[in-house]
Coordinates of C-alpha atoms in Angstrom, one line a residue:
M26 CA 139.2 92.4 102.7
L27 CA 141.7 90.1 103.0
R28 CA 144.8 90.4 102.2
T29 CA 147.7 88.3 101.0
P30 CA 151.1 87.5 101.2
R31 CA 151.9 89.5 98.2
S32 CA 149.2 92.4 98.9
R33 CA 151.3 93.2 102.4
T34 CA 154.9 92.7 100.4
R35 CA 153.4 95.5 97.8
L36 CA 152.4 98.1 101.0
V37 CA 155.4 97.7 101.8
A38 CA 156.7 98.6 99.7
L39 CA 154.8 101.6 98.8
A40 CA 155.5 102.5 101.9
A41 CA 159.3 102.0 102.0
A42 CA 159.1 104.3 98.6
C43 CA 156.7 106.7 99.7
A44 CA 159.6 107.0 103.1
T45 CA 162.5 107.4 100.8
L46 CA 161.5 109.8 98.0
S47 CA 160.0 112.0 101.5
I48 CA 163.4 111.7 103.0
G49 CA 164.9 112.5 99.5
A50 CA 162.8 115.9 99.1
A51 CA 164.1 117.4 102.3
L52 CA 168.5 116.7 101.2
A53 CA 167.5 118.2 98.6
A54 CA 165.4 121.5 99.6
P55 CA 167.3 124.9 99.4
A56 CA 169.2 126.0 102.1
T57 CA 167.9 129.1 103.9
A58 CA 168.5 132.8 103.0
S59 CA 169.6 133.8 106.6
A60 CA 173.7 132.5 104.8
A61 CA 175.5 135.4 104.9
P62 CA 176.5 136.0 101.0
P63 CA 180.9 134.6 100.6
N64 CA 183.9 136.2 99.8
V65 CA 183.2 139.9 100.5
K66 CA 185.4 143.1 101.1
V67 CA 183.9 146.7 100.2
S68 CA 186.2 149.5 101.9
C69 CA 185.2 153.0 101.4
E70 CA 185.8 157.2 102.1
A71 CA 184.4 158.1 104.6
S72 CA 183.7 161.8 106.6
G73 CA 181.1 163.8 107.3
Q74 CA 179.9 165.9 110.8
I75 CA 180.9 164.2 113.7
H76 CA 178.2 165.9 116.5
F77 CA 178.2 165.6 121.0
N78 CA 175.5 166.0 122.9
P79 CA 175.4 167.6 125.4
G80 CA 179.0 168.4 124.7
V81 CA 182.7 167.6 125.4
K82 CA 184.3 169.4 128.5
L83 CA 187.5 169.1 130.2
F84 CA 187.1 165.9 131.9
T85 CA 185.2 163.5 131.2
S86 CA 181.5 162.7 131.4
D87 CA 178.7 160.7 128.6
Q88 CA 178.3 161.8 126.0
D89 CA 175.6 160.7 123.4
V90 CA 178.1 160.8 119.6
S91 CA 176.4 161.1 116.6
Y92 CA 178.3 160.9 112.9
Q93 CA 177.2 161.8 110.1
G94 CA 177.7 160.9 106.5
Q95 CA 178.2 162.1 103.0
E96 CA 178.7 159.8 100.2
G97 CA 182.3 158.3 100.4
Q98 CA 184.1 156.5 97.3
C99 CA 184.0 152.9 97.4
N100 CA 186.4 150.3 96.2
D101 CA 185.2 147.2 95.3
F102 CA 187.0 143.8 95.6
S103 CA 184.0 141.6 95.3
K104 CA 182.2 142.2 92.2
F105 CA 179.0 143.3 93.5
D106 CA 179.3 146.8 91.8
I107 CA 179.6 149.2 94.3
R108 CA 179.9 152.6 94.2
S109 CA 179.6 154.6 96.5
A110 CA 178.2 154.7 100.5
K111 CA 177.6 157.2 103.3
L112 CA 177.3 156.3 107.3
T113 CA 175.3 157.0 110.3
A114 CA 176.3 155.8 113.4
S115 CA 175.0 156.9 116.5
F116 CA 176.1 156.0 119.9
I117 CA 174.6 156.4 123.4
G118 CA 176.7 157.5 127.1
V119 CA 180.3 157.5 125.4
P120 CA 182.6 158.7 128.1
L121 CA 184.9 161.0 126.7
G122 CA 186.3 165.0 127.7
C123 CA 189.0 166.9 126.3
V124 CA 191.3 165.4 128.6
T125 CA 190.9 161.3 128.7
S126 CA 192.2 159.1 130.7
P127 CA 193.1 155.3 128.7
G128 CA 189.5 153.0 128.4
S129 CA 187.6 155.8 127.5
G130 CA 185.6 156.6 124.8
A131 CA 184.5 153.5 125.2
G132 CA 180.6 152.5 124.2
K133 CA 177.4 150.8 121.9
G134 CA 175.3 151.8 119.2
S135 CA 173.8 151.6 116.0
G136 CA 174.5 152.5 112.4
A137 CA 173.2 152.0 108.6
I138 CA 174.7 152.7 105.2
E139 CA 173.2 153.4 102.0
W140 CA 175.0 151.9 98.9
T141 CA 174.9 152.8 95.3
D142 CA 175.9 151.0 92.9
K143 CA 177.6 152.1 89.5
S144 CA 173.9 151.8 87.8
G145 CA 172.8 154.0 90.0
E146 CA 170.3 151.8 92.4
T147 CA 170.0 153.0 95.9
D148 CA 170.3 149.2 99.3
R149 CA 171.2 150.2 102.5
S150 CA 172.9 147.8 105.1
I151 CA 171.2 148.6 108.9
L152 CA 174.4 147.4 112.3
N153 CA 174.7 146.7 115.4
L154 CA 178.0 148.7 116.4
Q155 CA 180.8 149.5 119.4
I156 CA 183.0 152.3 119.5
D157 CA 185.8 150.6 121.2
G158 CA 187.9 152.5 123.3
S159 CA 188.6 156.1 121.6
S160 CA 189.1 159.3 121.9
L161 CA 187.6 162.5 121.6
N162 CA 190.3 162.5 118.0
T163 CA 190.0 158.9 117.1
G164 CA 187.0 157.0 116.8
H165 CA 187.5 152.9 115.8
L166 CA 184.0 151.4 114.9
S167 CA 183.5 147.9 114.6
G168 CA 180.3 145.2 114.6
V169 CA 178.0 143.5 112.5
V170 CA 175.6 143.8 109.0
S171 CA 172.3 142.7 111.6
K172 CA 170.4 143.8 108.2
G173 CA 169.0 144.5 104.5
R174 CA 172.5 143.9 102.1
F175 CA 175.6 142.3 103.6
K176 CA 174.0 140.6 106.4
G177 CA 175.9 138.4 108.4
H178 CA 179.6 140.7 107.2
S179 CA 181.2 142.1 109.3
F180 CA 182.0 146.0 109.8
T181 CA 185.3 147.8 110.8
A182 CA 186.0 151.7 110.8
T183 CA 188.2 154.2 112.0
L184 CA 186.5 158.0 111.8
K185 CA 189.6 160.6 112.4
T186 CA 188.4 164.0 113.7
S187 CA 189.7 167.6 112.5
L188 CA 190.5 168.2 116.0
L189 CA 194.1 170.0 115.1
G190 CA 196.1 170.4 118.4
G191 CA 194.2 167.7 119.9
A192 CA 193.2 168.8 123.5
A193 CA 193.5 172.3 123.1
A194 CA 191.3 172.6 119.9
C195 CA 188.3 170.6 122.0
T196 CA 189.1 173.5 125.2
V197 CA 188.2 176.4 122.5
G198 CA 183.9 174.8 123.0
L199 CA 184.3 175.0 126.6
P200 CA 183.1 178.9 127.6
A201 CA 180.0 177.9 125.1
G202 CA 178.8 174.6 126.9
G203 CA 182.0 171.9 125.6
L204 CA 182.7 171.0 121.4
K205 CA 179.7 169.7 120.5
D206 CA 180.6 169.5 116.4
A207 CA 183.2 168.6 114.5
D208 CA 184.0 167.3 111.1
F209 CA 185.5 163.7 110.3
K210 CA 187.9 161.4 107.5
G211 CA 188.5 158.2 107.3
D212 CA 187.2 154.9 106.1
F213 CA 185.2 152.2 106.8
S214 CA 184.8 148.3 105.3
I215 CA 182.7 145.3 105.5
E216 CA 184.2 141.8 105.0

């Protein structure tokens, strides 16, 4: 087939039009769904039981620490209709003792938040966490939502145990192998 200058011009124009359409379609494609939703601010009450294994003793030793939360009320400042939430978290090898030195009580762990909205529907967030140089009486947790609702947003919590008298109350569990359980109260937020 013999091509004339006119047919070559048409082929070049057709190729240019196809290239323009391809570029336009690529630019108009939606962004990936992995981006975190903007303007998230939810804060919730937290309470429940904290467990120490093998048991906190007078001097610092590594403890596996788990927070088993109960459902607490939430303030949803971002209009996601969150009514309540329950926090659980666990850490392995956290150095704690009834008489702790500065800088002890730090470690990495994981957690989850079970959300309940105003219609009763539930959802979940999975957390990568760290406990930041806490004492036996106060845990400062921080991290990020790694999976589920609010993925990519930051998490912070301050959780206090009910050990009246501080280190003196801690030593009550010494004869039985150390302090193993205590109540906690506090709050957490996602932003």
